[in-house]
Amino acid sequence: MAGGNAIRGSRVGAGPLGESERGEIAPRFWVSYWCANGHETRPSFSSEAEIEAPETWDCPRCGFPAGQDRENPPTPSRNEPYKTHLAYVKERRSDEDGVAILDEALAALRARRGR
């Protein structure tokens, strides 16, 4: 069923493809990066910019760092598991400190309730 919408499937700013409509493409160079899983990534960089390609690049497939040396890719960093607030408190306080703080809080609560 035709909906009468002439631009269906199009997006704002879309136009005919090709260099004649959009201008010349800037000169680019590509650098290959490999991660520990063997994935290759080839981002492109501007040849006119006066910067060098970075040493490492994040692999878009697995998220590991990727380097320019295929035989020696960088090792993935070890991520610490998420810690809750309670885990951090337990690192700083001993069990005896925890019992003392709990007793103090319970005493204050009972005093407010009138017991």
Short mmCIF file of C-alpha atoms in Angstrom, two decimals:
data_model
loop_
_atom_site.label_atom_id
_atom_site.label_comp_id
_atom_site.label_asym_id
_atom_site.label_seq_id
_atom_site.Cartn_x
_atom_site.Cartn_y
_atom_site.Cartn_z
CA MET A 1 0.00 0.00 0.00
CA ALA A 2 1.46 3.34 -1.03
CA GLY A 3 1.46 5.87 1.75
CA GLY A 4 2.01 8.88 -0.47
CA ASN A 5 5.31 9.74 1.18
CA ALA A 6 7.82 10.50 -1.58
CA ILE A 7 10.87 10.55 0.68
CA ARG A 8 10.21 7.30 2.52
CA GLY A 9 13.43 5.45 3.27
CA SER A 10 15.50 8.58 2.91
CA ARG A 11 17.14 10.74 5.51
CA VAL A 12 17.57 14.45 5.96
CA GLY A 13 20.48 15.72 3.92
CA ALA A 14 20.63 12.64 1.71
CA GLY A 15 21.44 13.35 -1.86
CA PRO A 16 22.95 11.67 -4.85
CA LEU A 17 26.18 9.89 -4.08
CA GLY A 18 29.40 10.74 -5.85
CA GLU A 19 32.28 13.14 -5.73
CA SER A 20 30.65 15.53 -8.17
CA GLU A 21 27.96 16.38 -5.64
CA ARG A 22 29.97 16.20 -2.42
CA GLY A 23 33.37 17.44 -3.49
CA GLU A 24 36.75 15.77 -3.60
CA ILE A 25 37.67 13.23 -0.93
CA ALA A 26 40.57 14.32 1.28
CA PRO A 27 43.75 12.27 0.86
CA ARG A 28 43.93 9.50 3.43
CA PHE A 29 46.17 6.70 4.60
CA TRP A 30 45.19 3.49 6.37
CA VAL A 31 46.97 1.83 9.28
CA SER A 32 46.47 -1.83 10.26
CA TYR A 33 46.06 -2.71 13.92
CA TRP A 34 45.82 -6.24 15.38
CA CYS A 35 44.41 -7.26 18.77
CA ALA A 36 45.24 -10.33 20.89
CA ASN A 37 42.33 -12.21 19.27
CA GLY A 38 43.81 -11.70 15.79
CA HIS A 39 41.22 -9.19 14.58
CA GLU A 40 42.51 -6.61 12.10
CA THR A 41 41.23 -3.04 12.17
CA ARG A 42 42.13 -0.51 9.46
CA PRO A 43 41.12 3.05 10.44
CA SER A 44 41.94 5.82 8.01
CA PHE A 45 43.68 9.07 8.85
CA SER A 46 44.08 12.32 6.98
CA SER A 47 47.33 12.65 5.04
CA GLU A 48 47.16 16.42 5.34
CA ALA A 49 47.06 16.47 9.15
CA GLU A 50 50.44 16.83 10.76
CA ILE A 51 49.87 14.10 13.33
CA GLU A 52 50.97 10.49 13.35
CA ALA A 53 48.74 7.47 13.77
CA PRO A 54 48.33 6.40 17.41
CA GLU A 55 50.33 3.42 18.71
CA THR A 56 47.21 1.56 19.87
CA TRP A 57 43.59 1.42 18.75
CA ASP A 58 40.59 -0.22 20.40
CA CYS A 59 39.36 -3.27 18.48
CA PRO A 60 35.73 -2.67 17.44
CA ARG A 61 34.95 -6.41 17.54
CA CYS A 62 36.20 -7.42 21.00
CA GLY A 63 37.22 -4.16 22.71
CA PHE A 64 40.81 -5.28 23.38
CA PRO A 65 43.65 -2.86 22.62
CA ALA A 66 45.20 -3.39 19.18
CA GLY A 67 48.73 -2.53 18.08
CA GLN A 68 50.52 -2.11 14.78
CA ASP A 69 52.74 -5.19 15.27
CA ARG A 70 50.82 -8.25 14.06
CA GLU A 71 53.16 -10.71 15.82
CA ASN A 72 53.15 -8.83 19.14
CA PRO A 73 49.69 -7.37 19.87
CA PRO A 74 49.25 -5.54 23.19
CA THR A 75 47.98 -7.63 26.08
CA PRO A 76 44.44 -6.90 27.24
CA SER A 77 44.22 -4.94 30.46
CA ARG A 78 42.83 -6.77 33.45
CA ASN A 79 39.58 -5.19 34.58
CA GLU A 80 38.77 -5.26 38.24
CA PRO A 81 35.28 -6.55 38.95
CA TYR A 82 32.65 -4.07 40.06
CA LYS A 83 32.71 -3.50 43.81
CA THR A 84 29.71 -2.43 45.82
CA HIS A 85 29.85 0.27 48.44
CA LEU A 86 29.72 -2.44 51.10
CA ALA A 87 32.82 -4.13 49.63
CA TYR A 88 34.78 -0.88 49.87
CA VAL A 89 33.60 -0.35 53.46
CA LYS A 90 34.68 -3.88 54.38
CA GLU A 91 38.16 -3.13 53.01
CA ARG A 92 38.49 -0.11 55.29
CA ARG A 93 36.83 -1.46 58.45
CA SER A 94 37.37 -4.54 60.56
CA ASP A 95 34.50 -6.75 61.76
CA GLU A 96 34.85 -5.30 65.26
CA ASP A 97 34.47 -1.76 63.87
CA GLY A 98 31.36 -2.86 61.98
CA VAL A 99 29.76 -4.35 65.09
CA ALA A 100 30.53 -1.17 67.08
CA ILE A 101 29.01 1.08 64.39
CA LEU A 102 25.93 -1.16 64.13
CA ASP A 103 25.43 -1.13 67.92
CA GLU A 104 25.75 2.66 67.95
CA ALA A 105 23.20 3.04 65.13
CA LEU A 106 20.74 0.65 66.81
CA ALA A 107 21.07 2.53 70.12
CA ALA A 108 20.32 5.84 68.35
CA LEU A 109 17.33 4.29 66.57
CA ARG A 110 15.93 2.86 69.81
CA ALA A 111 16.41 6.21 71.56
CA ARG A 112 14.36 7.95 68.83
CA ARG A 113 11.59 5.38 69.14
CA GLY A 114 11.47 5.77 72.91
CA ARG A 115 12.63 2.33 74.01
#
